[in-house]
Tab-separated table of N, CA and C in Angstrom:
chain	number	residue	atom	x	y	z
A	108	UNK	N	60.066	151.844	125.465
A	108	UNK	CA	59.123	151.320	126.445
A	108	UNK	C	57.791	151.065	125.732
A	109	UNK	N	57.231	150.238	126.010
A	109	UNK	CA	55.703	149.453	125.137
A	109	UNK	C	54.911	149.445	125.943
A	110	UNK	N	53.281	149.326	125.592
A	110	UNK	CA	52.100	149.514	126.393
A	110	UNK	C	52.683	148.482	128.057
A	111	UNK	N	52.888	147.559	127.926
A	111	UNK	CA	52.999	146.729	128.978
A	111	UNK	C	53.864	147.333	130.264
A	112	UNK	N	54.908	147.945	129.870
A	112	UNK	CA	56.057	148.625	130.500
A	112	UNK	C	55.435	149.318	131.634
A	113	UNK	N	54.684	150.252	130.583
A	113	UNK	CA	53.998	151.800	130.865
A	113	UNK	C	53.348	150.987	132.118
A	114	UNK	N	52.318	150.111	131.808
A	114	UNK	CA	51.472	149.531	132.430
A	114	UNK	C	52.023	149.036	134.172
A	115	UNK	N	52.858	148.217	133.832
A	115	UNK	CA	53.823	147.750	134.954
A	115	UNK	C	54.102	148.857	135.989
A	116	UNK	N	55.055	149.650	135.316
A	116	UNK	CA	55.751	151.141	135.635
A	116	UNK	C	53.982	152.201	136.784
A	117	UNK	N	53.425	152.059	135.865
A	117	UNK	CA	52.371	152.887	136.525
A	117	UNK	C	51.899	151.884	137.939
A	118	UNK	N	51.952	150.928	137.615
A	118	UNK	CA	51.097	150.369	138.931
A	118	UNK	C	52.090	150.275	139.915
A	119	UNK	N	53.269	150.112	139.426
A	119	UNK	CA	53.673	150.397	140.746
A	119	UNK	C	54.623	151.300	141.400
A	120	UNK	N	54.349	152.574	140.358
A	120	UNK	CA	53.700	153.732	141.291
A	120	UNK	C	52.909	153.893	142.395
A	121	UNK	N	51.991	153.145	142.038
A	121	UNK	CA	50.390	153.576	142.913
A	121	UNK	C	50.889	152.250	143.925
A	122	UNK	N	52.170	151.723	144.113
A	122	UNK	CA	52.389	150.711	144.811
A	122	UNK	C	50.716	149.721	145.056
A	123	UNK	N	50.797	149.217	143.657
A	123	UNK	CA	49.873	148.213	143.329
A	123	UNK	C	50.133	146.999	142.863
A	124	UNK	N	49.438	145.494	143.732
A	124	UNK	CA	49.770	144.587	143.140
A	124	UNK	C	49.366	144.035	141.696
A	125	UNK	N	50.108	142.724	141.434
A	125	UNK	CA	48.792	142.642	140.245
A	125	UNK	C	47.797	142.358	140.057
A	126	UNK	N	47.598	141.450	141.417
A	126	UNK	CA	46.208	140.598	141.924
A	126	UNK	C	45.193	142.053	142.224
A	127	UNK	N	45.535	143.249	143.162
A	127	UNK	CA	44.731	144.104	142.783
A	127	UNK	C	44.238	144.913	141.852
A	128	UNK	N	45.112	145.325	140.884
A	128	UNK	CA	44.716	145.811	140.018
A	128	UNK	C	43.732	144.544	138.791
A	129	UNK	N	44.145	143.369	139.136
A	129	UNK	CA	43.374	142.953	138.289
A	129	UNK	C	41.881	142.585	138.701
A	130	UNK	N	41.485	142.678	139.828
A	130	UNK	CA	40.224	142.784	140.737
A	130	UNK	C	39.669	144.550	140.549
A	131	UNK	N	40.702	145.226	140.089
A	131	UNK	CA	39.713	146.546	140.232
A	131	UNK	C	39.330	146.307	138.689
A	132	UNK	N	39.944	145.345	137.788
A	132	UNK	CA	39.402	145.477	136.168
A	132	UNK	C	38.783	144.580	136.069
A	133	UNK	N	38.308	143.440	137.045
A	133	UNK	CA	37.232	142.597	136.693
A	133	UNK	C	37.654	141.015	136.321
A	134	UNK	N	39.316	140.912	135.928
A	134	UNK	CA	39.715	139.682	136.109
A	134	UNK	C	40.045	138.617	137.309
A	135	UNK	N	39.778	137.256	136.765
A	135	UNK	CA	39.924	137.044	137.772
A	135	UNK	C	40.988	136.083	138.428
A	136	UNK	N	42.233	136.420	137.676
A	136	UNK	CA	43.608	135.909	138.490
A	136	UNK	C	44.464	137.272	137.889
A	137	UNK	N	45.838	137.166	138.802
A	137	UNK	CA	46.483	138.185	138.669
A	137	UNK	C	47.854	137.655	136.811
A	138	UNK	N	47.411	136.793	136.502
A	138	UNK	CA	48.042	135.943	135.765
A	138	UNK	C	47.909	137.059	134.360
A	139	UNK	N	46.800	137.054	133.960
A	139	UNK	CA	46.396	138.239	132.818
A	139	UNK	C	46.820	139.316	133.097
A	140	UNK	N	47.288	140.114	134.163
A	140	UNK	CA	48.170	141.227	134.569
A	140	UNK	C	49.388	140.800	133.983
A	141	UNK	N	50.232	139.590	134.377
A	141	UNK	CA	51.340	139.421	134.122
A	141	UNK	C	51.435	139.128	132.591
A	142	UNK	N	50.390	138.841	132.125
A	142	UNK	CA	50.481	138.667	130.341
A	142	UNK	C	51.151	139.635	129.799
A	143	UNK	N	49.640	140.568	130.296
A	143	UNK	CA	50.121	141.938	129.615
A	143	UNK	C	51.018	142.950	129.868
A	144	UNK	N	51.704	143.030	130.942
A	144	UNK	CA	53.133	143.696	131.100
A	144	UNK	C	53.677	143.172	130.375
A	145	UNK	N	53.565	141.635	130.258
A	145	UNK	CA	55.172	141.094	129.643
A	145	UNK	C	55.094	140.685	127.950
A	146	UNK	N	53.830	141.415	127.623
A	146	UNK	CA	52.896	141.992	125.996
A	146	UNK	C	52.930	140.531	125.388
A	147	UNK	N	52.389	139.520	126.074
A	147	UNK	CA	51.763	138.463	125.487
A	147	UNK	C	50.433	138.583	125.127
A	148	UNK	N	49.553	139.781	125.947
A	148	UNK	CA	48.228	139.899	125.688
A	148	UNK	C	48.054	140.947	124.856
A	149	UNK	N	46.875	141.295	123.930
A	149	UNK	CA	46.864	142.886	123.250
A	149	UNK	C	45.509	142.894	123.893
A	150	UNK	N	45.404	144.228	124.507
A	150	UNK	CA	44.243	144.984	124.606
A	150	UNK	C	43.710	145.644	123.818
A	151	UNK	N	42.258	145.693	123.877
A	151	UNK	CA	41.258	146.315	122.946
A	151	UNK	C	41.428	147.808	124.016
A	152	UNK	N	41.006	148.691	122.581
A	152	UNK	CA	41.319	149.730	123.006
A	152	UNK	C	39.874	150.311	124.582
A	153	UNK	N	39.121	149.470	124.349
A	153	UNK	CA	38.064	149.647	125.645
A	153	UNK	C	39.352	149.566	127.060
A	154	UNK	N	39.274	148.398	127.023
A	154	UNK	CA	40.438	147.989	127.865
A	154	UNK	C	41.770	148.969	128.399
A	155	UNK	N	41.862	149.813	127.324
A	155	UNK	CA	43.127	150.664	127.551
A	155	UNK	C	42.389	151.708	128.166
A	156	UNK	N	40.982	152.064	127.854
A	156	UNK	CA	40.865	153.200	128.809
A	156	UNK	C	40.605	152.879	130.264
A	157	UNK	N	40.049	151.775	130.258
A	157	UNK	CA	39.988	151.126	131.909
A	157	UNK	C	40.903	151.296	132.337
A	158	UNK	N	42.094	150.748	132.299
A	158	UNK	CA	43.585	150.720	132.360
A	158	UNK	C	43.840	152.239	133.222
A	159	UNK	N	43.471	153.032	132.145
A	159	UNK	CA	43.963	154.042	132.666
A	159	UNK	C	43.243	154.855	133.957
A	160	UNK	N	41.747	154.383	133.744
A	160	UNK	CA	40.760	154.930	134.756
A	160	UNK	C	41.604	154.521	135.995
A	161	UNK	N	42.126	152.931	136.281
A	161	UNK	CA	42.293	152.672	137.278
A	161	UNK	C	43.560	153.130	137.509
A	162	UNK	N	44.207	152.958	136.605
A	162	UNK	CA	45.561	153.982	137.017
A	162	UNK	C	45.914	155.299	137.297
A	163	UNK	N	44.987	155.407	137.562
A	163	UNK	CA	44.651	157.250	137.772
A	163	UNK	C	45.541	157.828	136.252
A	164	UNK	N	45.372	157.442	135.052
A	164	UNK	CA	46.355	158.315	134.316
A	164	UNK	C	45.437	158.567	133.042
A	165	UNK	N	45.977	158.712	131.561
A	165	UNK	CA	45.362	158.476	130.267
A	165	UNK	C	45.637	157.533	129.260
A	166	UNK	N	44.808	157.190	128.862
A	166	UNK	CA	45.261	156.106	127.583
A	166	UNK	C	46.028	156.646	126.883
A	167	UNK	N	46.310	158.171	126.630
A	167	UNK	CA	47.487	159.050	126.168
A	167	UNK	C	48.790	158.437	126.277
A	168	UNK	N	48.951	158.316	127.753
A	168	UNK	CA	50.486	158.360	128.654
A	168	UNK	C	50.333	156.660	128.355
A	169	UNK	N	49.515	155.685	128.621
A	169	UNK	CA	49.443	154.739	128.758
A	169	UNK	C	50.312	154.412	127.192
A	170	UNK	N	50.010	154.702	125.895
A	170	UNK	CA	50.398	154.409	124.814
A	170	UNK	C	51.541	154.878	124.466
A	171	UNK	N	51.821	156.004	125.296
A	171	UNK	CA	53.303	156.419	125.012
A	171	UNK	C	53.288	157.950	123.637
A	172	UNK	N	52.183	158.277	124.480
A	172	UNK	CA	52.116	159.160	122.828
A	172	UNK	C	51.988	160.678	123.976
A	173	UNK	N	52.746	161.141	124.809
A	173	UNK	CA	52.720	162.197	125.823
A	173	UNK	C	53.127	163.480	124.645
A	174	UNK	N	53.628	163.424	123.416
A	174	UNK	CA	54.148	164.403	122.923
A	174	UNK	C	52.973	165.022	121.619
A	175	UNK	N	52.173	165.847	121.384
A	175	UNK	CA	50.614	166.217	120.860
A	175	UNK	C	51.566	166.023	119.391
A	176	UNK	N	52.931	166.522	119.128
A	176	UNK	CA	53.153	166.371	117.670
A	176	UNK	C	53.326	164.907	117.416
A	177	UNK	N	53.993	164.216	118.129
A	177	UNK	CA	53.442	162.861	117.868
A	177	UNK	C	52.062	161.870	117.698
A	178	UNK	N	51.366	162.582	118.641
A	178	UNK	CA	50.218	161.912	118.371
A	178	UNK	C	49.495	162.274	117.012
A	179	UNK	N	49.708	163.795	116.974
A	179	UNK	CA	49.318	164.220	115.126
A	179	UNK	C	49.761	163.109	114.303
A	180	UNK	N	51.262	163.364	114.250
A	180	UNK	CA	51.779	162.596	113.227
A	180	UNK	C	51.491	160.851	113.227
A	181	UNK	N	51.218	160.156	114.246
A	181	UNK	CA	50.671	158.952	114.501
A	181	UNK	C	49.433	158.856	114.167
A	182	UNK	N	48.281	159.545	114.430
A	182	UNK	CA	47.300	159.455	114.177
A	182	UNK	C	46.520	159.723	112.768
A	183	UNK	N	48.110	160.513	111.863
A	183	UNK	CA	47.455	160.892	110.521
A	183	UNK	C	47.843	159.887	109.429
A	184	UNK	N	48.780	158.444	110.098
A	184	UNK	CA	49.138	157.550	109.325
A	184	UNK	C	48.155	156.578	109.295
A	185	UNK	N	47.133	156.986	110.250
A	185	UNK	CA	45.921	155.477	109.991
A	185	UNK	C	44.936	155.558	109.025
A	186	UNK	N	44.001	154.948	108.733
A	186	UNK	CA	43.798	154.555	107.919
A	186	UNK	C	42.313	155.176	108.168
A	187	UNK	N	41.346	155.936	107.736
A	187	UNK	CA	39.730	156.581	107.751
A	187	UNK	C	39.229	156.293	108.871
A	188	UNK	N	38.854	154.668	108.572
A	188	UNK	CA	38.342	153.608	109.879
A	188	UNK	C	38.855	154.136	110.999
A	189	UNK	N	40.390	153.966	111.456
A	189	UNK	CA	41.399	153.543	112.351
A	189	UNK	C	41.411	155.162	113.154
A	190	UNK	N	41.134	156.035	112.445
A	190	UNK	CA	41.135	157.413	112.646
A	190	UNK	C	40.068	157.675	113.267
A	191	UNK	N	38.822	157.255	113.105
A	191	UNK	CA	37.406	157.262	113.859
A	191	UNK	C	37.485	156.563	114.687
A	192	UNK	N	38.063	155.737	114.925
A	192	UNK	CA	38.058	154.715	116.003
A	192	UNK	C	38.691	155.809	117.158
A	193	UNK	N	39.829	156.054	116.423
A	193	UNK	CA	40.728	156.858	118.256
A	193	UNK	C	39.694	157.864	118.389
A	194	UNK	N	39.619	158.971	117.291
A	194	UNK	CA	38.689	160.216	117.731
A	194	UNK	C	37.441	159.980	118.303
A	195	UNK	N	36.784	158.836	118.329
A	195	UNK	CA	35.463	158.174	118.845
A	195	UNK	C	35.802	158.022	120.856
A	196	UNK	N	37.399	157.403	120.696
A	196	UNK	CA	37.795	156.783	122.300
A	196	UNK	C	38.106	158.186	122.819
A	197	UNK	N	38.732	159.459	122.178
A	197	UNK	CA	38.921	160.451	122.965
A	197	UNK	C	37.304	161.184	123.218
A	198	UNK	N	36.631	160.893	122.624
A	198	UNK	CA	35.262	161.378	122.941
A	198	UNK	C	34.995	160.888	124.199
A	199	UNK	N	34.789	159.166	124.055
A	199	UNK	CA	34.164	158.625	125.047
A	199	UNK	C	35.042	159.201	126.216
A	200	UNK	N	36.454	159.543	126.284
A	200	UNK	CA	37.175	159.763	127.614
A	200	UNK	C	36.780	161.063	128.244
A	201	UNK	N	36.512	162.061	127.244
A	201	UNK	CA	35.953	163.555	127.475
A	201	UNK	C	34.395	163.467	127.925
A	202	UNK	N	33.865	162.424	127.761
A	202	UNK	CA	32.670	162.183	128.001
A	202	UNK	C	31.171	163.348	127.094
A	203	UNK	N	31.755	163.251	125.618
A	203	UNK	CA	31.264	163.538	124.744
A	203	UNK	C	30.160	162.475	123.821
């Protein structure tokens, strides 16, 4: 399952359309919803935490990384940069 899946899968959970969810993120057709389920679009990782704000969930679950030894082991293959970047987005989510 890939970011888009997750994405799909969660909203409609929350029995959400796409036209709404894409009005609670600021777009403005439901068309860019359907991109990105169907992973024609890539989101910036800003974007993924919105995602999740509105999905009531985490950019965690959203990426598919629910398992902490995975995310170790994922997160220790990037690259200095790429490594500050995530530890920077779990800040901003902790509100650090």
């Amino acid at each position: 399952m890939n970011l888009g899946d997750r994405i799909r899968q969660r909203r409609l959970q929350l029995n959400m359309s796409q036209q709404e969810l894409a009005d609670k993120l600021g777009y403005t057709s439901r068309s860019t919803i359907n991109k990105i389920e169907n992973n024609a679009n890539n989101l910036r990782q800003t974007k993924i935490v919105e995602f999740a704000k509105v999905l009531q969930t985490t950019p965690i679950e959203l990426m598919g990384w629910s398992d902490v030894d995975e995310i170790t082991e994922k997160v220790q293959q990037l690259s200095d940069t790429d490594r500050q970047i995530i530890l920077s987005m779990i800040d901003r989510m902790l509100g650090k």
